[in-house]
């Protein structure tokens, strides 16, 4: 869809901090992370949510999740992660393009469902980006 933000990210019409890409999936750092390393995984092809995504796209996306989550958790020195999929406005979906949140977690990370944390600066963000990407490359 031409006016969809995540379609524009998928087509590289607007920049994002990409950590993983294949033919049909893109994963990038969330611009307003709930915790540091918070990653969003999207199918490149537009669909509104998991009720309308093509079955094969959803199956492929879910197969990629463990690989990305493992790298996100390891690179952010976390103990676990929340996997979150908001479907529909009432469920908190703001971007109407199917996506899965991978939110790395540590004990006492003060994660709250609303609000977000900030990276100290762009260097810290880039360091998360590079660490996750290099951890992915080694997996
Ligand atoms: P949801 O509320 O499930 O629709 O989540 C949408 C997510 O997309 C939010 O966590 C936003 O912070 C994130 N987001 C919005 N714009 C961008 C962007 N340009 N780059 C990366 N993440 C974004």
PDB file of C-alpha atoms and ligand atoms in Angstrom:
ATOM      1  CA  UNK A   1       0.000   0.000   0.000  1.00  0.00           C
ATOM      2  CA  UNK A   2       1.495   3.301  -1.069  1.00  0.00           C
ATOM      3  CA  UNK A   3       0.680   5.246   2.105  1.00  0.00           C
ATOM      4  CA  UNK A   4       1.605   2.475   4.560  1.00  0.00           C
ATOM      5  CA  UNK A   5       4.636   3.347   6.708  1.00  0.00           C
ATOM      6  CA  UNK A   6       5.897  -0.236   6.996  1.00  0.00           C
ATOM      7  CA  UNK A   7       5.489  -0.744   3.209  1.00  0.00           C
ATOM      8  CA  UNK A   8       7.702   2.313   2.749  1.00  0.00           C
ATOM      9  CA  UNK A   9      10.247   0.851   5.179  1.00  0.00           C
ATOM     10  CA  UNK A  10      10.081  -2.508   3.369  1.00  0.00           C
ATOM     11  CA  UNK A  11      10.735  -0.761   0.061  1.00  0.00           C
ATOM     12  CA  UNK A  12      13.537   1.349   1.630  1.00  0.00           C
ATOM     13  CA  UNK A  13      11.676   4.523   0.766  1.00  0.00           C
ATOM     14  CA  UNK A  14      12.215   5.620   4.342  1.00  0.00           C
ATOM     15  CA  UNK A  15      15.198   4.576   6.443  1.00  0.00           C
ATOM     16  CA  UNK A  16      15.143   2.085   9.295  1.00  0.00           C
ATOM     17  CA  UNK A  17      17.736   0.324  11.422  1.00  0.00           C
ATOM     18  CA  UNK A  18      17.624  -3.027   9.659  1.00  0.00           C
ATOM     19  CA  UNK A  19      18.934  -6.069  11.475  1.00  0.00           C
ATOM     20  CA  UNK A  20      17.657  -8.825   9.170  1.00  0.00           C
ATOM     21  CA  UNK A  21      16.284  -9.149   5.680  1.00  0.00           C
ATOM     22  CA  UNK A  22      15.340 -11.938   3.339  1.00  0.00           C
ATOM     23  CA  UNK A  23      13.078 -12.133   0.282  1.00  0.00           C
ATOM     24  CA  UNK A  24       9.850 -11.697   2.213  1.00  0.00           C
ATOM     25  CA  UNK A  25      10.724 -10.477   5.729  1.00  0.00           C
ATOM     26  CA  UNK A  26      12.409  -7.407   7.213  1.00  0.00           C
ATOM     27  CA  UNK A  27      13.358  -6.866  10.875  1.00  0.00           C
ATOM     28  CA  UNK A  28      14.432  -3.493  12.255  1.00  0.00           C
ATOM     29  CA  UNK A  29      14.795  -1.661  15.549  1.00  0.00           C
ATOM     30  CA  UNK A  30      11.601  -0.081  16.846  1.00  0.00           C
ATOM     31  CA  UNK A  31      11.860   3.714  16.721  1.00  0.00           C
ATOM     32  CA  UNK A  32      10.324   4.011  20.221  1.00  0.00           C
ATOM     33  CA  UNK A  33      11.694   0.937  21.969  1.00  0.00           C
ATOM     34  CA  UNK A  34       9.932  -0.512  25.012  1.00  0.00           C
ATOM     35  CA  UNK A  35      13.343  -1.885  26.019  1.00  0.00           C
ATOM     36  CA  UNK A  36      16.714  -1.491  24.300  1.00  0.00           C
ATOM     37  CA  UNK A  37      16.941  -3.859  21.351  1.00  0.00           C
ATOM     38  CA  UNK A  38      13.151  -3.883  20.799  1.00  0.00           C
ATOM     39  CA  UNK A  39      12.754  -5.192  17.258  1.00  0.00           C
ATOM     40  CA  UNK A  40       9.855  -5.249  14.824  1.00  0.00           C
ATOM     41  CA  UNK A  41       9.517  -8.032  12.251  1.00  0.00           C
ATOM     42  CA  UNK A  42       7.352  -7.399   9.202  1.00  0.00           C
ATOM     43  CA  UNK A  43       6.386  -9.257   6.045  1.00  0.00           C
ATOM     44  CA  UNK A  44       7.433  -7.176   3.030  1.00  0.00           C
ATOM     45  CA  UNK A  45       4.108  -7.781   1.351  1.00  0.00           C
ATOM     46  CA  UNK A  46       1.310  -5.659   2.770  1.00  0.00           C
ATOM     47  CA  UNK A  47      -1.422  -7.223   4.889  1.00  0.00           C
ATOM     48  CA  UNK A  48      -3.304  -5.571   7.702  1.00  0.00           C
ATOM     49  CA  UNK A  49      -2.849  -8.138  10.431  1.00  0.00           C
ATOM     50  CA  UNK A  50      -2.491 -11.855  11.064  1.00  0.00           C
ATOM     51  CA  UNK A  51      -6.101 -12.470  10.100  1.00  0.00           C
ATOM     52  CA  UNK A  52      -5.477 -11.308   6.543  1.00  0.00           C
ATOM     53  CA  UNK A  53      -1.816 -12.191   5.909  1.00  0.00           C
ATOM     54  CA  UNK A  54      -1.226 -15.018   3.407  1.00  0.00           C
ATOM     55  CA  UNK A  55      -0.673 -18.271   5.248  1.00  0.00           C
ATOM     56  CA  UNK A  56       2.735 -18.938   3.658  1.00  0.00           C
ATOM     57  CA  UNK A  57       3.947 -15.419   4.569  1.00  0.00           C
ATOM     58  CA  UNK A  58       2.897 -15.899   8.193  1.00  0.00           C
ATOM     59  CA  UNK A  59       4.489 -19.333   8.345  1.00  0.00           C
ATOM     60  CA  UNK A  60       7.750 -17.954   6.992  1.00  0.00           C
ATOM     61  CA  UNK A  61       7.705 -14.975   9.355  1.00  0.00           C
ATOM     62  CA  UNK A  62       7.132 -17.211  12.386  1.00  0.00           C
ATOM     63  CA  UNK A  63      10.013 -19.435  11.297  1.00  0.00           C
ATOM     64  CA  UNK A  64      12.331 -16.429  11.344  1.00  0.00           C
ATOM     65  CA  UNK A  65      11.259 -15.247  14.839  1.00  0.00           C
ATOM     66  CA  UNK A  66      13.453 -17.614  16.920  1.00  0.00           C
ATOM     67  CA  UNK A  67      16.580 -16.715  14.943  1.00  0.00           C
ATOM     68  CA  UNK A  68      15.990 -12.993  15.431  1.00  0.00           C
ATOM     69  CA  UNK A  69      14.798 -13.299  19.049  1.00  0.00           C
ATOM     70  CA  UNK A  70      17.879 -15.347  19.969  1.00  0.00           C
ATOM     71  CA  UNK A  71      20.148 -12.641  18.542  1.00  0.00           C
ATOM     72  CA  UNK A  72      18.178  -9.799  20.142  1.00  0.00           C
ATOM     73  CA  UNK A  73      18.257 -11.470  23.569  1.00  0.00           C
ATOM     74  CA  UNK A  74      21.939 -12.354  23.364  1.00  0.00           C
ATOM     75  CA  UNK A  75      23.116  -8.999  22.011  1.00  0.00           C
ATOM     76  CA  UNK A  76      21.098  -7.034  24.562  1.00  0.00           C
ATOM     77  CA  UNK A  77      22.312  -9.253  27.393  1.00  0.00           C
ATOM     78  CA  UNK A  78      18.734 -10.115  28.282  1.00  0.00           C
ATOM     79  CA  UNK A  79      17.191 -13.155  29.964  1.00  0.00           C
ATOM     80  CA  UNK A  80      14.062 -13.474  27.870  1.00  0.00           C
ATOM     81  CA  UNK A  81      11.715 -11.617  25.579  1.00  0.00           C
ATOM     82  CA  UNK A  82       8.088 -10.755  25.024  1.00  0.00           C
ATOM     83  CA  UNK A  83       6.580 -11.575  21.657  1.00  0.00           C
ATOM     84  CA  UNK A  84       3.723  -9.206  20.957  1.00  0.00           C
ATOM     85  CA  UNK A  85       1.305  -8.942  18.060  1.00  0.00           C
ATOM     86  CA  UNK A  86      -1.302  -6.204  18.190  1.00  0.00           C
ATOM     87  CA  UNK A  87      -4.233  -6.888  15.887  1.00  0.00           C
ATOM     88  CA  UNK A  88      -6.668  -4.038  15.400  1.00  0.00           C
ATOM     89  CA  UNK A  89      -6.877  -0.554  16.809  1.00  0.00           C
ATOM     90  CA  UNK A  90      -8.570  -1.617  20.034  1.00  0.00           C
ATOM     91  CA  UNK A  91      -5.671  -4.008  20.679  1.00  0.00           C
ATOM     92  CA  UNK A  92      -3.159  -1.184  20.332  1.00  0.00           C
ATOM     93  CA  UNK A  93      -2.207  -1.666  16.676  1.00  0.00           C
ATOM     94  CA  UNK A  94      -1.041   1.706  15.353  1.00  0.00           C
ATOM     95  CA  UNK A  95       0.564   0.632  12.089  1.00  0.00           C
ATOM     96  CA  UNK A  96      -1.927  -1.327  10.013  1.00  0.00           C
ATOM     97  CA  UNK A  97       0.697  -3.587   8.442  1.00  0.00           C
ATOM     98  CA  UNK A  98       1.208  -6.990  10.057  1.00  0.00           C
ATOM     99  CA  UNK A  99       4.135  -6.971  12.469  1.00  0.00           C
ATOM    100  CA  UNK A 100       5.540  -8.843  15.433  1.00  0.00           C
ATOM    101  CA  UNK A 101       7.322  -7.137  18.330  1.00  0.00           C
ATOM    102  CA  UNK A 102      10.325  -8.837  19.925  1.00  0.00           C
ATOM    103  CA  UNK A 103      10.911  -7.062  23.249  1.00  0.00           C
ATOM    104  CA  UNK A 104      14.018  -8.268  25.097  1.00  0.00           C
ATOM    105  CA  UNK A 105      13.584  -8.514  28.867  1.00  0.00           C
ATOM    106  CA  UNK A 106      15.800  -8.429  31.924  1.00  0.00           C
ATOM    107  CA  UNK A 107      14.810  -8.646  35.551  1.00  0.00           C
ATOM    108  CA  UNK A 108      13.978  -5.173  36.848  1.00  0.00           C
ATOM    109  CA  UNK A 109      14.111  -3.584  33.404  1.00  0.00           C
ATOM    110  CA  UNK A 110      11.124  -1.406  34.376  1.00  0.00           C
ATOM    111  CA  UNK A 111       9.277  -2.445  31.236  1.00  0.00           C
ATOM    112  CA  UNK A 112       5.828  -0.931  31.063  1.00  0.00           C
ATOM    113  CA  UNK A 113       3.362  -1.643  28.288  1.00  0.00           C
ATOM    114  CA  UNK A 114       2.920   2.067  27.593  1.00  0.00           C
ATOM    115  CA  UNK A 115       5.692   4.627  27.096  1.00  0.00           C
ATOM    116  CA  UNK A 116       9.165   3.848  25.817  1.00  0.00           C
ATOM    117  CA  UNK A 117      12.824   4.066  26.745  1.00  0.00           C
ATOM    118  CA  UNK A 118      15.464   6.108  24.939  1.00  0.00           C
ATOM    119  CA  UNK A 119      18.924   5.129  23.783  1.00  0.00           C
ATOM    120  CA  UNK A 120      21.599   7.325  25.393  1.00  0.00           C
ATOM    121  CA  UNK A 121      22.574   8.528  21.930  1.00  0.00           C
ATOM    122  CA  UNK A 122      22.807   7.314  18.322  1.00  0.00           C
ATOM    123  CA  UNK A 123      26.077   5.532  19.095  1.00  0.00           C
ATOM    124  CA  UNK A 124      24.373   3.379  21.714  1.00  0.00           C
ATOM    125  CA  UNK A 125      21.558   2.583  19.274  1.00  0.00           C
ATOM    126  CA  UNK A 126      24.085   1.694  16.540  1.00  0.00           C
ATOM    127  CA  UNK A 127      25.922  -0.509  18.984  1.00  0.00           C
ATOM    128  CA  UNK A 128      22.691  -2.479  19.679  1.00  0.00           C
ATOM    129  CA  UNK A 129      22.063  -2.667  15.927  1.00  0.00           C
ATOM    130  CA  UNK A 130      25.558  -3.966  15.137  1.00  0.00           C
ATOM    131  CA  UNK A 131      25.630  -6.411  18.057  1.00  0.00           C
ATOM    132  CA  UNK A 132      22.295  -7.951  17.064  1.00  0.00           C
ATOM    133  CA  UNK A 133      23.337  -8.150  13.409  1.00  0.00           C
ATOM    134  CA  UNK A 134      26.684  -9.743  14.151  1.00  0.00           C
ATOM    135  CA  UNK A 135      25.069 -12.195  16.588  1.00  0.00           C
ATOM    136  CA  UNK A 136      22.616 -13.102  13.817  1.00  0.00           C
ATOM    137  CA  UNK A 137      25.423 -13.636  11.331  1.00  0.00           C
ATOM    138  CA  UNK A 138      27.082 -16.109  13.675  1.00  0.00           C
ATOM    139  CA  UNK A 139      23.889 -18.095  14.351  1.00  0.00           C
TER     140      UNK A 139
HETATM  141  P1  LIG B   1       1.837  -1.262  16.998  1.00  0.00           P
HETATM  142  O1  LIG B   1       1.385  -0.380  18.108  1.00  0.00           O
HETATM  143  O2  LIG B   1       1.781  -2.723  17.342  1.00  0.00           O
HETATM  144  O3  LIG B   1       1.161  -0.934  15.680  1.00  0.00           O
HETATM  145  O4  LIG B   1       3.378  -0.960  16.816  1.00  0.00           O
HETATM  146  C1  LIG B   1       3.911  -0.117  15.863  1.00  0.00           C
HETATM  147  C2  LIG B   1       5.339   0.095  16.260  1.00  0.00           C
HETATM  148  O5  LIG B   1       6.014   0.696  15.173  1.00  0.00           O
HETATM  149  C3  LIG B   1       5.505   1.032  17.457  1.00  0.00           C
HETATM  150  O6  LIG B   1       6.192   0.332  18.504  1.00  0.00           O
HETATM  151  C4  LIG B   1       6.322   2.184  16.920  1.00  0.00           C
HETATM  152  O7  LIG B   1       7.258   2.677  17.830  1.00  0.00           O
HETATM  153  C5  LIG B   1       6.994   1.547  15.713  1.00  0.00           C
HETATM  154  N1  LIG B   1       7.358   2.482  14.668  1.00  0.00           N
HETATM  155  C6  LIG B   1       6.611   3.500  14.160  1.00  0.00           C
HETATM  156  N2  LIG B   1       7.286   4.127  13.179  1.00  0.00           N
HETATM  157  C7  LIG B   1       8.489   3.499  13.074  1.00  0.00           C
HETATM  158  C8  LIG B   1       9.637   3.701  12.251  1.00  0.00           C
HETATM  159  N3  LIG B   1       9.680   4.685  11.316  1.00  0.00           N
HETATM  160  N4  LIG B   1      10.699   2.889  12.413  1.00  0.00           N
HETATM  161  C9  LIG B   1      10.664   1.919  13.352  1.00  0.00           C
HETATM  162  N5  LIG B   1       9.606   1.667  14.151  1.00  0.00           N
HETATM  163  C10 LIG B   1       8.536   2.445  14.020  1.00  0.00           C
END
